[in-house]
Tab-separated table of C-alpha atoms in Angstrom:
chain	number	residue	atom	x	y	z
N	157	MET	CA	-3.077	34.264	5.637
N	158	SER	CA	-1.456	31.474	7.652
N	159	LEU	CA	-2.409	27.983	8.830
N	160	LYS	CA	-1.983	29.003	12.469
N	161	SER	CA	-5.654	28.306	13.223
N	162	VAL	CA	-5.254	24.772	11.831
N	163	TYR	CA	-2.156	24.208	13.952
N	164	GLU	CA	-4.023	25.311	17.079
N	165	LYS	CA	-6.864	22.879	16.366
N	166	LEU	CA	-4.409	20.010	15.817
N	167	GLU	CA	-2.638	20.794	19.089
N	168	HIS	CA	-5.967	20.945	20.913
N	169	ILE	CA	-6.920	17.505	19.562
N	170	ALA	CA	-3.514	16.120	20.534
N	171	ASN	CA	-4.079	17.240	24.131
N	172	LEU	CA	-7.451	15.510	24.410
N	173	SER	CA	-6.957	12.261	26.297
N	174	SER	CA	-9.833	10.126	24.989
N	175	THR	CA	-10.853	9.115	21.494
N	176	LEU	CA	-14.442	10.046	22.349
N	177	ASP	CA	-13.377	13.616	23.169
N	178	LYS	CA	-11.385	13.823	19.922
N	179	ARG	CA	-14.427	12.700	17.929
N	180	GLU	CA	-16.642	15.286	19.605
N	181	TYR	CA	-14.201	18.081	18.874
N	182	LEU	CA	-13.789	16.952	15.263
N	183	LYS	CA	-17.540	17.335	14.638
N	184	THR	CA	-17.023	21.084	14.906
N	185	ALA	CA	-13.452	21.331	13.600
N	186	LEU	CA	-14.276	19.576	10.316
N	187	GLN	CA	-16.851	22.272	9.527
N	188	ASP	CA	-13.884	24.643	9.111
N	189	LYS	CA	-13.090	24.417	5.390
N	190	LEU	CA	-9.410	25.203	5.874
N	191	PHE	CA	-9.004	22.560	8.582
N	192	LEU	CA	-10.912	20.009	6.473
N	193	LYS	CA	-8.728	20.701	3.450
N	194	THR	CA	-5.585	20.349	5.542
N	195	VAL	CA	-6.477	16.921	6.932
N	196	GLN	CA	-7.510	15.739	3.467
N	197	TYR	CA	-4.198	16.800	1.947
N	198	ALA	CA	-2.301	15.166	4.824
N	199	LEU	CA	-4.064	11.802	4.891
N	200	ASP	CA	-5.325	11.212	1.354
N	201	PRO	CA	-3.309	8.127	0.289
N	202	THR	CA	-3.527	9.147	-3.365
N	203	LYS	CA	-1.445	12.273	-2.709
N	204	LYS	CA	2.347	12.077	-2.417
N	205	TYR	CA	4.450	15.206	-2.270
N	206	HIS	CA	7.905	13.570	-2.486
N	207	ILE	CA	9.293	15.746	0.327
N	208	LYS	CA	9.896	14.187	3.741
N	209	ARG	CA	12.769	16.248	5.114
N	210	PHE	CA	12.445	19.895	6.100
N	211	PRO	CA	14.993	22.351	7.514
N	212	LYS	CA	14.518	22.634	11.281
N	213	GLU	CA	13.462	26.270	11.092
N	214	PRO	CA	11.242	28.149	8.606
N	215	GLN	CA	13.053	29.813	5.743
N	216	MET	CA	12.392	33.495	6.377
N	217	PHE	CA	12.224	34.725	2.803
N	218	ILE	CA	10.298	37.788	1.712
N	219	LEU	CA	7.455	36.443	-0.399
N	220	LYS	CA	5.339	38.457	-2.772
N	221	ASP	CA	1.790	38.912	-1.523
N	222	HIS	CA	0.261	36.665	-4.195
N	223	LEU	CA	2.357	33.728	-2.923
N	224	LYS	CA	1.309	33.956	0.723
N	225	GLY	CA	-2.222	32.546	0.696
N	226	PRO	CA	-3.122	28.940	1.567
N	227	SER	CA	-4.809	28.547	-1.831
N	228	ASN	CA	-1.437	29.022	-3.492
N	229	LEU	CA	0.181	26.632	-1.011
N	230	PHE	CA	-2.363	23.889	-1.690
N	231	SER	CA	-2.123	24.493	-5.435
N	232	TYR	CA	1.601	23.907	-5.237
N	233	LEU	CA	1.067	20.744	-3.201
N	234	ASP	CA	-1.207	19.563	-6.033
N	235	THR	CA	1.608	20.268	-8.489
N	236	LEU	CA	4.050	18.222	-6.400
N	237	SER	CA	1.555	15.380	-6.054
N	238	ASN	CA	1.166	15.157	-9.823
N	239	GLN	CA	4.934	14.917	-10.344
N	240	ARG	CA	7.060	11.783	-10.114
N	241	GLY	CA	9.516	13.432	-7.722
N	242	ALA	CA	10.667	16.737	-6.254
N	243	SER	CA	13.817	18.610	-7.264
N	244	ASN	CA	15.820	20.783	-4.899
N	245	ILE	CA	14.202	23.811	-6.538
N	246	ASP	CA	10.758	22.340	-5.845
N	247	LYS	CA	11.671	21.739	-2.216
N	248	ASP	CA	13.095	25.210	-1.691
N	249	PHE	CA	9.977	26.799	-3.159
N	250	LEU	CA	7.700	24.795	-0.845
N	251	TYR	CA	9.862	25.761	2.155
N	252	GLN	CA	9.363	29.398	1.167
N	253	LEU	CA	5.596	29.064	0.733
N	254	ALA	CA	5.345	27.362	4.134
N	255	SER	CA	7.484	29.933	5.931
N	256	ILE	CA	4.710	32.454	6.571
N	257	ASP	CA	5.064	31.642	10.279
N	258	LYS	CA	6.239	28.751	12.461
N	259	GLU	CA	2.751	27.284	12.790
N	260	THR	CA	2.156	27.155	9.024
N	261	TYR	CA	5.604	25.635	8.532
N	262	GLU	CA	4.829	22.888	11.062
N	263	VAL	CA	1.455	22.117	9.475
N	264	VAL	CA	3.000	21.810	6.013
N	265	LYS	CA	5.625	19.425	7.398
N	266	ARG	CA	2.837	17.249	8.780
N	267	ILE	CA	0.977	17.335	5.477
N	268	CYS	CA	4.049	16.175	3.546
N	269	LYS	CA	4.811	13.428	6.063
N	270	GLY	CA	1.189	12.244	6.121
N	271	ASP	CA	0.967	12.484	9.897
N	272	LEU	CA	-1.241	15.027	11.702
N	273	ARG	CA	0.489	14.180	15.013
N	274	CYS	CA	-2.701	14.498	17.029
N	275	GLY	CA	-3.790	10.888	17.524
N	276	VAL	CA	-6.349	11.006	14.717
N	277	GLY	CA	-6.299	8.876	11.575
N	278	VAL	CA	-8.456	8.006	8.592
N	279	ARG	CA	-10.878	5.705	10.431
N	280	ILE	CA	-11.811	8.292	13.086
N	281	LEU	CA	-12.168	11.086	10.534
N	282	ASN	CA	-14.442	8.976	8.331
N	283	GLN	CA	-16.527	7.959	11.342
N	284	VAL	CA	-17.111	11.611	12.212
N	285	ARG	CA	-17.532	12.780	8.613
N	286	PRO	CA	-18.102	9.896	6.153
N	287	ASN	CA	-15.949	9.790	3.003
N	288	THR	CA	-13.606	12.527	4.198
N	289	ILE	CA	-10.556	10.435	3.233
N	290	PRO	CA	-10.384	7.637	0.606
N	291	PHE	CA	-10.240	4.288	2.410
N	292	THR	CA	-9.923	0.727	1.149
N	293	PRO	CA	-11.143	-2.111	3.420
N	294	TYR	CA	-8.604	-4.929	3.310
N	295	LEU	CA	-8.475	-8.412	4.804
N	296	ARG	CA	-5.004	-9.503	5.913
N	297	CYS	CA	-3.867	-13.082	6.439
N	298	SER	CA	-2.504	-14.351	9.751
N	299	THR	CA	0.760	-16.165	10.287
N	300	ARG	CA	1.355	-19.796	11.050
N	301	ARG	CA	0.995	-19.266	14.797
N	302	HIS	CA	-2.810	-19.293	14.240
N	303	ILE	CA	-2.914	-22.433	12.099
N	304	ASN	CA	-4.892	-24.323	14.754
N	305	ASN	CA	-7.889	-22.194	13.755
N	306	ILE	CA	-8.130	-24.088	10.461
N	307	VAL	CA	-10.942	-26.633	10.198
N	308	TYR	CA	-10.513	-29.402	7.605
N	309	PRO	CA	-11.339	-29.918	4.840
N	310	ALA	CA	-9.920	-26.485	3.965
N	311	ILE	CA	-8.854	-24.741	0.782
N	312	VAL	CA	-5.223	-23.911	0.041
N	313	GLN	CA	-4.336	-21.421	-2.662
N	314	GLU	CA	-1.205	-20.167	-4.333
N	315	LYS	CA	0.059	-16.889	-2.873
N	316	ALA	CA	0.136	-14.804	-6.034
N	317	ASN	CA	3.372	-12.911	-6.611
N	318	GLY	CA	2.051	-9.563	-7.888
N	319	MET	CA	0.324	-6.402	-6.645
N	320	TYR	CA	-2.908	-6.554	-4.684
N	321	ALA	CA	-5.793	-4.941	-6.543
N	322	GLU	CA	-9.560	-4.662	-6.486
N	323	MET	CA	-11.919	-4.591	-9.423
N	324	ARG	CA	-15.023	-2.669	-8.399
N	325	ILE	CA	-18.147	-2.971	-10.548
N	326	ASP	CA	-20.631	-0.288	-9.504
N	327	ASN	CA	-23.762	-0.100	-11.671
N	328	GLY	CA	-21.740	-1.148	-14.700
N	329	LYS	CA	-18.846	1.225	-14.039
N	330	ILE	CA	-15.514	-0.563	-13.564
N	331	THR	CA	-12.587	0.803	-11.584
N	332	PHE	CA	-9.353	-0.835	-10.501
N	333	GLY	CA	-7.705	0.284	-7.264
N	334	THR	CA	-4.834	-0.522	-4.940
N	335	ARG	CA	-4.867	-1.395	-1.268
N	336	ASP	CA	-4.021	2.243	-0.619
N	337	SER	CA	-6.984	3.650	-2.595
N	338	LYS	CA	-4.969	4.690	-5.647
N	339	LYS	CA	-6.659	4.274	-9.022
N	340	ILE	CA	-4.958	1.924	-11.465
N	341	LYS	CA	-5.254	3.410	-14.933
N	342	LYS	CA	-4.649	2.132	-18.474
N	343	LEU	CA	-6.505	-1.188	-17.971
N	344	LYS	CA	-9.096	-0.610	-20.685
N	345	HIS	CA	-8.396	-4.043	-22.160
N	346	LEU	CA	-9.628	-5.746	-18.974
N	347	LYS	CA	-12.789	-3.659	-18.912
N	348	GLU	CA	-13.480	-4.499	-22.552
N	349	VAL	CA	-13.201	-8.236	-21.864
N	350	PHE	CA	-15.918	-7.873	-19.228
N	351	TRP	CA	-18.163	-5.631	-21.334
N	352	ASN	CA	-17.922	-7.991	-24.328
N	353	CYS	CA	-18.779	-11.209	-22.477
N	354	SER	CA	-21.844	-12.722	-20.850
N	355	ALA	CA	-20.648	-11.766	-17.345
N	356	SER	CA	-21.739	-8.173	-17.938
N	357	GLU	CA	-25.325	-9.398	-18.367
N	358	HIS	CA	-25.434	-11.143	-14.968
N	359	GLU	CA	-26.891	-9.094	-12.145
N	360	GLU	CA	-24.826	-11.075	-9.617
N	361	PHE	CA	-21.664	-9.595	-11.159
N	362	ASN	CA	-22.878	-6.019	-10.768
N	363	ASN	CA	-22.306	-4.023	-7.582
N	364	ILE	CA	-19.476	-6.298	-6.518
N	365	VAL	CA	-15.817	-6.009	-5.568
N	366	LEU	CA	-13.445	-8.678	-6.905
N	367	MET	CA	-10.142	-9.016	-5.056
N	368	GLY	CA	-6.871	-10.481	-6.211
N	369	GLU	CA	-3.517	-9.558	-7.693
N	370	LEU	CA	-2.516	-7.915	-10.917
N	371	ARG	CA	0.408	-9.565	-12.636
N	372	VAL	CA	2.136	-9.038	-15.968
N	373	TYR	CA	3.101	-11.319	-18.839
N	374	ASP	CA	6.349	-10.924	-20.735
N	375	LYS	CA	6.371	-10.803	-24.559
N	376	HIS	CA	6.213	-14.603	-24.707
N	377	GLY	CA	3.279	-15.064	-22.320
N	378	ASN	CA	5.330	-16.007	-19.256
N	379	VAL	CA	4.587	-14.298	-15.936
N	380	LEU	CA	7.171	-11.645	-15.073
N	381	ASP	CA	8.903	-11.633	-11.697
N	382	ARG	CA	7.300	-9.456	-9.047
N	383	GLN	CA	9.785	-6.592	-9.164
N	384	THR	CA	9.534	-6.169	-12.933
N	385	GLY	CA	5.776	-6.739	-13.061
N	386	ASN	CA	5.005	-4.354	-10.221
N	387	GLY	CA	7.184	-1.748	-11.913
N	388	ILE	CA	4.861	-1.889	-14.923
N	389	ILE	CA	1.759	-1.763	-12.692
N	390	ASN	CA	3.197	1.281	-10.913
N	391	GLN	CA	3.481	2.885	-14.353
N	392	CYS	CA	-0.239	2.133	-14.798
N	393	ILE	CA	-0.964	3.894	-11.497
N	394	GLN	CA	1.045	6.905	-12.648
N	395	GLY	CA	-0.544	6.802	-16.110
N	396	THR	CA	2.824	6.578	-17.876
N	397	VAL	CA	2.762	2.975	-19.130
N	398	ASN	CA	2.704	2.362	-22.879
N	399	LYS	CA	-0.190	0.447	-24.462
N	400	LYS	CA	1.803	-2.681	-25.301
N	401	LYS	CA	2.930	-3.171	-21.706
N	402	ALA	CA	-0.505	-2.289	-20.301
N	403	LYS	CA	-2.143	-5.002	-22.408
N	404	ARG	CA	0.081	-7.620	-20.778
N	405	VAL	CA	-1.479	-6.972	-17.344
N	406	PHE	CA	-3.862	-9.686	-16.139
N	407	PHE	CA	-5.976	-10.253	-13.022
N	408	THR	CA	-5.861	-13.313	-10.784
N	409	MET	CA	-8.730	-13.370	-8.252
N	410	TRP	CA	-9.481	-15.109	-4.972
N	411	ASP	CA	-12.416	-13.245	-3.404
N	412	ALA	CA	-15.667	-11.484	-4.298
N	413	VAL	CA	-17.718	-9.369	-1.889
N	414	PRO	CA	-20.995	-7.532	-2.601
N	415	LEU	CA	-20.336	-3.792	-2.843
N	416	GLU	CA	-22.716	-2.974	0.012
N	417	ASP	CA	-20.933	-5.417	2.346
N	418	TYR	CA	-17.571	-4.098	1.209
N	419	LEU	CA	-18.542	-0.535	2.106
N	420	ASN	CA	-19.751	-1.773	5.493
N	421	GLU	CA	-16.365	-3.512	5.941
N	422	LYS	CA	-17.827	-6.952	6.700
N	423	CYS	CA	-19.510	-9.806	4.856
N	424	SER	CA	-21.137	-12.908	6.353
N	425	ILE	CA	-21.158	-14.936	3.107
N	426	PRO	CA	-18.923	-18.008	3.679
N	427	TYR	CA	-15.702	-18.188	1.717
N	428	TYR	CA	-16.628	-21.243	-0.369
N	429	SER	CA	-19.578	-19.284	-1.774
N	430	ARG	CA	-17.527	-16.141	-2.422
N	431	PHE	CA	-14.824	-18.125	-4.214
N	432	ASN	CA	-17.501	-19.880	-6.262
N	433	THR	CA	-18.573	-16.397	-7.427
N	434	VAL	CA	-14.974	-15.764	-8.508
N	435	GLU	CA	-14.885	-18.987	-10.508
N	436	MET	CA	-18.251	-18.277	-12.144
N	437	PHE	CA	-17.127	-14.745	-13.011
N	438	CYS	CA	-13.974	-16.022	-14.712
N	439	LYS	CA	-15.939	-18.695	-16.545
N	440	SER	CA	-18.444	-16.105	-17.800
N	441	CYS	CA	-15.637	-13.840	-18.993
N	442	ALA	CA	-14.330	-16.775	-21.065
N	443	CYS	CA	-10.838	-15.288	-21.220
N	444	ASP	CA	-8.500	-17.019	-18.790
N	445	TYR	CA	-5.567	-15.139	-20.321
N	446	TYR	CA	-6.799	-11.982	-18.563
N	447	PHE	CA	-9.176	-13.193	-15.828
N	448	GLN	CA	-8.418	-16.312	-13.804
N	449	PRO	CA	-9.197	-17.743	-10.369
N	450	ILE	CA	-6.223	-18.345	-8.134
N	451	ARG	CA	-4.728	-21.830	-8.343
N	452	ASN	CA	-6.211	-23.874	-5.472
N	453	MET	CA	-6.834	-27.289	-3.942
N	454	ILE	CA	-8.949	-28.810	-1.175
N	455	VAL	CA	-6.777	-30.333	1.572
N	456	HIS	CA	-7.563	-32.482	4.599
N	457	SER	CA	-4.544	-31.762	6.799
N	458	GLU	CA	-1.863	-29.196	7.578
N	459	LYS	CA	0.697	-31.603	6.126
N	460	ASP	CA	-1.086	-31.670	2.758
N	461	ALA	CA	-1.307	-27.867	2.760
N	462	GLN	CA	2.421	-27.511	3.432
N	463	TYR	CA	3.250	-29.976	0.638
N	464	TYR	CA	1.204	-27.774	-1.685
N	465	ALA	CA	3.040	-24.655	-0.497
N	466	ASN	CA	6.431	-26.357	-0.879
N	467	ASP	CA	5.642	-27.303	-4.472
N	468	ILE	CA	4.880	-23.660	-5.258
N	469	ILE	CA	8.054	-22.456	-3.508
N	470	GLU	CA	10.180	-24.978	-5.447
N	471	LEU	CA	8.771	-23.557	-8.680
N	472	GLY	CA	9.855	-20.068	-7.638
N	473	GLY	CA	6.593	-18.911	-6.042
N	474	GLU	CA	6.034	-17.284	-2.647
N	475	GLY	CA	4.062	-20.060	-1.006
N	476	ALA	CA	0.385	-20.543	-0.256
N	477	VAL	CA	-2.558	-19.347	1.821
N	478	LEU	CA	-4.657	-21.841	3.799
N	479	LYS	CA	-8.290	-20.821	4.371
N	480	ASN	CA	-11.344	-22.066	6.213
N	481	VAL	CA	-14.095	-22.695	3.694
N	482	ARG	CA	-16.664	-21.056	5.994
N	483	ALA	CA	-14.548	-17.990	6.784
N	484	THR	CA	-16.333	-14.642	6.626
N	485	TRP	CA	-14.819	-11.401	5.316
N	486	LYS	CA	-13.984	-8.223	7.230
N	487	HIS	CA	-11.582	-5.324	7.246
N	488	GLY	CA	-8.613	-6.307	9.390
N	489	THR	CA	-6.662	-9.491	10.070
N	490	SER	CA	-8.417	-12.805	9.606
N	491	LEU	CA	-7.554	-15.648	11.959
N	492	GLU	CA	-9.008	-18.069	9.382
N	493	GLN	CA	-6.544	-17.392	6.556
N	494	ILE	CA	-2.958	-18.479	7.178
N	495	LYS	CA	0.178	-17.740	5.131
N	496	LEU	CA	2.388	-20.736	4.373
N	497	LYS	CA	5.768	-19.635	3.054
N	498	ALA	CA	9.486	-20.105	3.515
N	499	LEU	CA	10.327	-16.409	3.588
N	500	TYR	CA	8.558	-13.593	5.349
N	501	GLU	CA	7.964	-10.182	3.856
N	502	ALA	CA	7.892	-6.742	5.421
N	503	GLU	CA	7.094	-3.298	4.117
N	504	LEU	CA	9.496	-0.757	5.611
N	505	ARG	CA	10.421	2.864	5.089
N	506	ILE	CA	13.702	3.794	3.403
N	507	LEU	CA	15.661	5.883	5.925
N	508	SER	CA	19.025	6.428	4.242
N	509	TRP	CA	21.476	5.011	1.710
N	510	ASP	CA	25.243	4.626	1.278
N	511	TYR	CA	27.623	4.129	-1.610
N	512	GLY	CA	29.260	0.738	-2.000
N	513	ASP	CA	32.651	-0.007	-0.453
N	514	LYS	CA	35.639	1.700	-2.035
N	515	GLY	CA	37.440	-0.455	-4.554
N	516	LYS	CA	34.348	-2.636	-5.014
N	517	LYS	CA	31.884	-2.866	-7.884
N	518	HIS	CA	29.343	-0.483	-6.392
N	519	GLU	CA	31.637	2.195	-5.001
N	520	THR	CA	30.147	4.905	-7.274
N	521	VAL	CA	26.486	3.860	-6.902
N	522	MET	CA	24.153	2.830	-4.121
N	523	GLY	CA	25.623	-0.091	-2.198
N	524	ARG	CA	23.096	-0.493	0.605
N	525	ILE	CA	20.026	1.144	2.083
N	526	THR	CA	18.832	1.415	5.653
N	527	VAL	CA	15.154	0.685	6.258
N	528	GLY	CA	12.997	0.573	9.344
N	529	THR	CA	9.679	0.985	11.084
N	530	ASP	CA	8.337	4.447	11.864
N	531	CYS	CA	8.532	3.728	15.601
N	532	GLY	CA	12.284	3.113	15.374
N	533	GLY	CA	11.978	-0.317	16.981
N	534	LEU	CA	13.395	-2.128	13.939
N	535	VAL	CA	16.208	-0.968	11.669
N	536	CYS	CA	18.230	-3.006	9.210
N	537	SER	CA	20.589	-2.636	6.281
N	538	ILE	CA	19.710	-4.072	2.860
N	539	GLY	CA	22.417	-4.751	0.307
N	540	GLY	CA	20.881	-7.340	-2.019
N	541	GLY	CA	18.052	-7.616	-4.502
N	542	PHE	CA	18.889	-4.526	-6.572
N	543	SER	CA	19.534	-4.430	-10.310
N	544	ASP	CA	22.517	-2.425	-11.578
N	545	GLU	CA	20.073	0.043	-13.123
N	546	LEU	CA	18.286	0.536	-9.812
N	547	ARG	CA	21.562	1.009	-7.925
N	548	ALA	CA	22.450	3.858	-10.314
N	549	ASP	CA	19.213	5.684	-9.509
N	550	ASN	CA	19.225	8.968	-7.553
N	551	TRP	CA	18.498	7.481	-4.155
N	552	ASP	CA	17.958	10.851	-2.503
N	553	ASN	CA	14.563	10.770	-4.238
N	554	ASN	CA	13.781	7.391	-2.679
N	555	ILE	CA	14.226	8.441	0.947
N	556	GLY	CA	10.874	8.054	2.687
N	557	ARG	CA	9.405	5.596	0.169
N	558	ILE	CA	8.027	2.266	1.317
N	559	CYS	CA	9.747	-0.840	0.002
N	560	GLU	CA	9.085	-4.529	0.378
N	561	ILE	CA	11.841	-6.797	1.643
N	562	GLU	CA	12.136	-10.520	2.253
N	563	TYR	CA	13.735	-12.021	5.346
N	564	GLN	CA	13.827	-15.211	7.373
N	565	ASP	CA	13.590	-14.039	10.972
N	566	VAL	CA	13.813	-11.158	13.452
N	567	SER	CA	16.810	-10.748	15.733
N	568	GLU	CA	18.449	-8.257	18.080
N	569	SER	CA	20.611	-5.782	16.199
N	570	LYS	CA	24.259	-6.767	16.699
N	571	SER	CA	25.462	-3.210	16.097
N	572	ARG	CA	23.211	-1.643	18.746
N	573	LYS	CA	22.644	-2.106	22.463
N	574	ASP	CA	19.320	-0.279	22.828
N	575	GLY	CA	17.029	-3.234	22.099
N	576	VAL	CA	16.372	-2.233	18.503
N	577	LYS	CA	15.448	-5.236	16.359
N	578	SER	CA	16.922	-6.211	13.015
N	579	LEU	CA	16.213	-8.792	10.306
N	580	TYR	CA	18.376	-11.576	8.977
N	581	GLY	CA	18.141	-14.042	6.154
N	582	PRO	CA	19.910	-11.956	4.863
N	583	PRO	CA	17.105	-9.502	4.061
N	584	VAL	CA	16.830	-8.543	0.396
N	585	PHE	CA	15.029	-5.779	-1.493
N	586	VAL	CA	12.001	-6.920	-3.511
N	587	CYS	CA	10.308	-3.801	-4.863
N	588	PHE	CA	9.009	-0.352	-4.048
N	589	ARG	CA	5.487	-0.245	-2.630
N	590	ASP	CA	4.100	3.029	-3.939
N	591	ASP	CA	0.615	1.727	-3.162
N	592	LYS	CA	1.431	2.169	0.551
N	593	ASP	CA	2.108	5.255	2.653
N	594	LYS	CA	2.708	3.560	6.004
N	595	PRO	CA	5.297	0.854	6.749
N	596	ASP	CA	4.602	-2.220	8.847
N	597	THR	CA	4.856	-1.744	12.589
N	598	LEU	CA	7.243	-3.731	14.780
N	599	GLU	CA	4.202	-5.477	16.262
N	600	ASP	CA	3.039	-6.527	12.775
N	601	ILE	CA	6.441	-8.061	12.054
N	602	LEU	CA	6.839	-9.838	15.390
N	603	ASN	CA	3.384	-11.415	15.046
N	604	ARG	CA	4.215	-13.112	11.743
C-alpha cells in the first residue's frame, strides 16, 4: 500500500488558489485517516526525524511484503523521532521503506522536512479540525522602530538569557512546555515547590499559563551562560538529564494569562494586572530560588529605559524589554513590547559546514558553518561562538537544525551579486534551538 492517494490530495490542495477553497477541501480530506496521519507526522513540532536530505530518486530495492505498508513506515518514523539522531543505516532503511513508488517517496520527504508544500500550515489545519496539530500561542516583542507606541510611565524588564517556557496549571495538573509545543520533562522539583506552598490553594493560580524563561544555576548558585544552560534544558526535553542538573533549573516569569484566554489566543487583561499575578504567584510559592518575577523597573522616558538596558548589557546580559502597562496579550507580534539591546538575534537553519583552514587550529574539525533562511534570501557564514568540544562534533548530524546567532546588522552579501543578504557583527553562534522547527524569515530579520 502506498501514499499515492495522500500525494494526490496534497497536489490538489496546492493547486487551489484561495485559502477558503483549501479549507473547504480539507474538511473532507481530513476525514481520511491516512491523510490525517500524514499531516500530523509532517507538522507536529514534537516530532523530529533527523533526516533532511534524500537522494533525488527513490531507491528501488525489493522489500519484503511486511515492510511495505504505511503502518510500518509510520512506526519507523516514530523510532527515528525517539532517537537523538539518524545514522546512515537509519537513513538508508527509511529510503527503502519510502521507495514503494515516487509519490510515497515524495510524501515521506515532505514529512521529514516538515513541509507539506501545499500552502497549508498548522493554523489552517487547526481551524478546520481543532487540535489536529499541537500549537503554542506566543507573543513576540517588536523592535525599536515601534518605540513611539510606548506610553509613559511604562515598565522595563530584563531580557532573560535562557529558554522560553510556559508553566501550564490545568485543574491542578502542571506541565512545562516550549514555544514549539515540546514537553519539558524532569522538572518535578518545580512542581513540588508549587504543590507544597500556599499558591496551590489559590483558585486564581489554577487554570492559568505562566510565561517566562527557564535558566540554570551552576554548582555555586550562579546563573549559567545561555549556551550551557540551554544545553541542560534540552536534555530535560529529551529526558536524558541527570537529577542533579535538573534540580538546578529555575523559572523566571514575566506574564500570566488565564488558560481559557490562552487557548483563545487573546487576553484583554492589562499587563500591569497580569504581571501583578506573576508577583503574587512567586510570593505565594515563597521560594525565589526556583520561582522569581523578572527584574523590572517603572520608567518615565525612553532615555531611562535605555539606561536600564545598558546597565544589564554591561553586566553581561542581553538587554531589556520595554512594555506598556496597559498592553493586552495575543498570539503574534505586539507593538506595545519593545526589545532594547545592543545585539540582535536570529534563528537560522544550518545549511552546511566546512573544516577549518589547513595549517590552522581547526583544520581537522568544524571551522565554520553556513546558515540561512528557508527562502534563500539571507545566507551567512559563522565561525565564532563554538567551544572546542562542539567543533569536534559530527556536524553532518547538525545539518537542518535551527541555531541562534547574534549579529549587529544586515548587509548585502559581498561574495554574491544576486541580492542575497548577509549578517555582520561579525555574527556568532549562540546555541542550538531544538525547540524550533522553522527559522526566522528574511522579513522577520529586516523588521528588527
